[in-house]
PDB file of C-alpha atoms in Angstrom:
ATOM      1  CA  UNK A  22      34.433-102.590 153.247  1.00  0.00           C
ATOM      2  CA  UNK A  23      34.864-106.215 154.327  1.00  0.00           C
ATOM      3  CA  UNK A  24      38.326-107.566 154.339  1.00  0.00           C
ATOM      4  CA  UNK A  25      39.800-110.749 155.376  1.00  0.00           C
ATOM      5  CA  UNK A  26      41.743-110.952 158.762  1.00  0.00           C
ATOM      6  CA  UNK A  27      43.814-113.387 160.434  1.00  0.00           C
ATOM      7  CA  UNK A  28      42.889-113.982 164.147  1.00  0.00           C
ATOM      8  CA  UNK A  29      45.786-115.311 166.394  1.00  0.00           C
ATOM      9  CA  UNK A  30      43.042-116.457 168.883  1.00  0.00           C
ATOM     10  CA  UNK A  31      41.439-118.034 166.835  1.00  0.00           C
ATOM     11  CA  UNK A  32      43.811-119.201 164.569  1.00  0.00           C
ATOM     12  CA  UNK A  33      41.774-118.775 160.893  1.00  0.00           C
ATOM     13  CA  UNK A  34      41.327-116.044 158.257  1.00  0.00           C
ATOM     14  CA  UNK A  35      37.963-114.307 159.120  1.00  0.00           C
ATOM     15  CA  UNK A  36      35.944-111.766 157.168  1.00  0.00           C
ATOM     16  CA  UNK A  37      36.185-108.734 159.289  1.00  0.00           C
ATOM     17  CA  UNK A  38      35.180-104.838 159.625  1.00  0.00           C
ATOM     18  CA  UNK A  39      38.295-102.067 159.861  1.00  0.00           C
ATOM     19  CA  UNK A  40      37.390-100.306 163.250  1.00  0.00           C
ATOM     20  CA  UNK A  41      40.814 -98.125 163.718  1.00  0.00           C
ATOM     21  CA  UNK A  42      44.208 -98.234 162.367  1.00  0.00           C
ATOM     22  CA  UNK A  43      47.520 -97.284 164.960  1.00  0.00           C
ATOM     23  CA  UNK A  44      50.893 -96.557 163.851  1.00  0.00           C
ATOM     24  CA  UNK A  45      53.477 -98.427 165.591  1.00  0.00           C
ATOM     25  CA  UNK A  46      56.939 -98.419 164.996  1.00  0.00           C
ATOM     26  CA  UNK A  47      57.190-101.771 162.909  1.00  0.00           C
ATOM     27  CA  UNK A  48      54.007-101.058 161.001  1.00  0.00           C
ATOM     28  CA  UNK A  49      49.920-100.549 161.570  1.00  0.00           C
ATOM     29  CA  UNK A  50      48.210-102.292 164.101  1.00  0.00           C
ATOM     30  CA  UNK A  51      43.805-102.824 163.268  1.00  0.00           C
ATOM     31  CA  UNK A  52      41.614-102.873 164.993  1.00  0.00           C
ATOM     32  CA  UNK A  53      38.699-105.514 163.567  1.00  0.00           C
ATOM     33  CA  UNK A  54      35.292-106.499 163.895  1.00  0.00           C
ATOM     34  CA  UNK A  55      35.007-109.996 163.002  1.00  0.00           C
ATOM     35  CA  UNK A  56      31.580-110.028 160.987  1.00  0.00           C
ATOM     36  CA  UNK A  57      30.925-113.704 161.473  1.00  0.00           C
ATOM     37  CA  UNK A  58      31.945-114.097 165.181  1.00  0.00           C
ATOM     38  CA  UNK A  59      31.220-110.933 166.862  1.00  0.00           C
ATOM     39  CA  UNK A  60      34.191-110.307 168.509  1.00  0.00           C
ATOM     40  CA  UNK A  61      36.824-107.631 167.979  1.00  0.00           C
ATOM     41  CA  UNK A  62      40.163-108.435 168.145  1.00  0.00           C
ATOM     42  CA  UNK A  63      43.751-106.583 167.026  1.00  0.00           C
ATOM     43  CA  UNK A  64      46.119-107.513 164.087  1.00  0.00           C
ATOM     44  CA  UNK A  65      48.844-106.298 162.346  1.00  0.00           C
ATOM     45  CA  UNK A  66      49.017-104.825 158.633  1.00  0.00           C
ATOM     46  CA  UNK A  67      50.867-108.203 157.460  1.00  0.00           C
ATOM     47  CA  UNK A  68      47.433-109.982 158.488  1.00  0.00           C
ATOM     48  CA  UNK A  69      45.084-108.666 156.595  1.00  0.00           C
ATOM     49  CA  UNK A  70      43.653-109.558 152.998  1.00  0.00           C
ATOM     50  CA  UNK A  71      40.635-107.741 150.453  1.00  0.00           C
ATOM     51  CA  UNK A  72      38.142-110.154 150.519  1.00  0.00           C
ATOM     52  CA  UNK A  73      37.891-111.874 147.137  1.00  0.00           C
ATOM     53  CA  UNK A  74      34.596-111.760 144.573  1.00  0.00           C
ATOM     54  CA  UNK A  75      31.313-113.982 145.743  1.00  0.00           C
ATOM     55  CA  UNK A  76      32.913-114.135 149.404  1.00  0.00           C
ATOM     56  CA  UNK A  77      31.730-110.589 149.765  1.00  0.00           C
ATOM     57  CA  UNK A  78      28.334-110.619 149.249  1.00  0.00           C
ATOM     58  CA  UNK A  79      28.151-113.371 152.008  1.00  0.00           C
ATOM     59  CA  UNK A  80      25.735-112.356 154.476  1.00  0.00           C
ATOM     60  CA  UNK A  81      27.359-111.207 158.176  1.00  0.00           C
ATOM     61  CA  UNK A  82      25.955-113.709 160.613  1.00  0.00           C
ATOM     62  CA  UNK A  83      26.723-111.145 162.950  1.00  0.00           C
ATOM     63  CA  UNK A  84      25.685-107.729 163.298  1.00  0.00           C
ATOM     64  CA  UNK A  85      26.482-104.419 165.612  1.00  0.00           C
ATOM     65  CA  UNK A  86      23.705-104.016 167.529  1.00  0.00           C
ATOM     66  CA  UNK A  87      22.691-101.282 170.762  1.00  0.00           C
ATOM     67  CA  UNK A  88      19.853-101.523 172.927  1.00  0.00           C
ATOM     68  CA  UNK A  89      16.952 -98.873 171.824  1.00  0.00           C
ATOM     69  CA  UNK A  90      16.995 -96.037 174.672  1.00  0.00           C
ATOM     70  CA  UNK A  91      18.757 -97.890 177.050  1.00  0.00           C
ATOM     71  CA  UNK A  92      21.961 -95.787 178.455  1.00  0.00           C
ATOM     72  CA  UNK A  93      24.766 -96.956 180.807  1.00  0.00           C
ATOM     73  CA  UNK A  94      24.799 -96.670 184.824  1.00  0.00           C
ATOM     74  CA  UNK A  95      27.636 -96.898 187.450  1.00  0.00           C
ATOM     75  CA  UNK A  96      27.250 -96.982 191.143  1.00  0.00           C
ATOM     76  CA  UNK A  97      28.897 -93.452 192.449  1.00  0.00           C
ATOM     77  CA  UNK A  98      30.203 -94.651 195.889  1.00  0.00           C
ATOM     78  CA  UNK A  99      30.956 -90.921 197.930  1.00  0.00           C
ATOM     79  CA  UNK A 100      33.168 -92.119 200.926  1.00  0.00           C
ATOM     80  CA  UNK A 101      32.989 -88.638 202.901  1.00  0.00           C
ATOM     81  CA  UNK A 102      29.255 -88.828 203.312  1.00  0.00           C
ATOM     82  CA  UNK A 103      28.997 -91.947 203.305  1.00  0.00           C
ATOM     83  CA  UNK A 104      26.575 -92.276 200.465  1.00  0.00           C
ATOM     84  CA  UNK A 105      26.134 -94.173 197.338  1.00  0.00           C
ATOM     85  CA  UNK A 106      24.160 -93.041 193.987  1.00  0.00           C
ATOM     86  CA  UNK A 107      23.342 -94.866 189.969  1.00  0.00           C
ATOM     87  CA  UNK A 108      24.161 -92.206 187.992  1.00  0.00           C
ATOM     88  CA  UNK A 109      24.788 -92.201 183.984  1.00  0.00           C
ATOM     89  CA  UNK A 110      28.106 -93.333 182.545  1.00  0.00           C
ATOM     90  CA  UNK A 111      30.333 -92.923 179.281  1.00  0.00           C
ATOM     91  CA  UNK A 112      30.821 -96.563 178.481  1.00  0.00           C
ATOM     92  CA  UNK A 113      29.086 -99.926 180.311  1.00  0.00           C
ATOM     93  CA  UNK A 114      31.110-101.398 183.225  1.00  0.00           C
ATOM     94  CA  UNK A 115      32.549-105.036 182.999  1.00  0.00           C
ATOM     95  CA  UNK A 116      30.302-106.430 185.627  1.00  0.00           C
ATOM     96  CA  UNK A 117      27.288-105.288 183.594  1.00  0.00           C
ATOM     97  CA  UNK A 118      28.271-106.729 180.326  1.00  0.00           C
ATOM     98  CA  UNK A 119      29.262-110.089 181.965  1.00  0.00           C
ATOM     99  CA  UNK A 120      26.034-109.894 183.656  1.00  0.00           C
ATOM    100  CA  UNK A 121      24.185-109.380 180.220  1.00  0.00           C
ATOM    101  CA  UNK A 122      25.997-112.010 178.567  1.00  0.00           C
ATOM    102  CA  UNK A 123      24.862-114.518 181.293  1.00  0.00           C
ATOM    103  CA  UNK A 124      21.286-113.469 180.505  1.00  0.00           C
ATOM    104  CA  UNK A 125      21.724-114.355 176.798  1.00  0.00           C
ATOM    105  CA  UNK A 126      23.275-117.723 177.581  1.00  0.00           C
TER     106      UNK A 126
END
């Protein structure tokens, strides 16, 4: 379900995606997907809204997206042999997302 958020950095009420919820001691902390501006960002229970009649069936200008069969790498850097290896990874590095982002630019 869509809601309505309101994003500090950005300073408006976006339409946005529930990722995760945290309890914290002076109430819920979201995580969101912002549906229009593909960036996630944090906010607190006391910022977020249901999205109201016709604004929901608004298309998302932006959508979740993976590349098809392509998997993460890391550099494996052994300092005893002196040796360095690409080998898989659990998540993509910084460097390689900043690098990707350049190539979209």
């Amino acid at each position: 379900q869509v809601y309505v958020v309101f994003s500090e950095e950005l300073r408006c009420w976006c339409r946005a995606l529930v990722e995760s919820v945290q309890c914290q001691t002076d109430g819920y902390q979201l995580r969101c997907f912002l549906v229009d501006y593909a960036k996630y960002c944090s906010v607190t229970s006391e910022n977020i809204r249901i999205l109201a009649g016709a604004f929901a069936k608004v298309p998302h200008r932006a959508k979740k997206c993976r590349l098809y069969c392509t998997k993460p790498l890391t550099l494996r850097i052994d300092y005893c042999e002196d040796t360095a290896k690409i080998g898989p990874a659990k998540r993509w590095d910084t460097a390689a997302i900043q690098h990707f982002r350049k190539l979209l630019e």
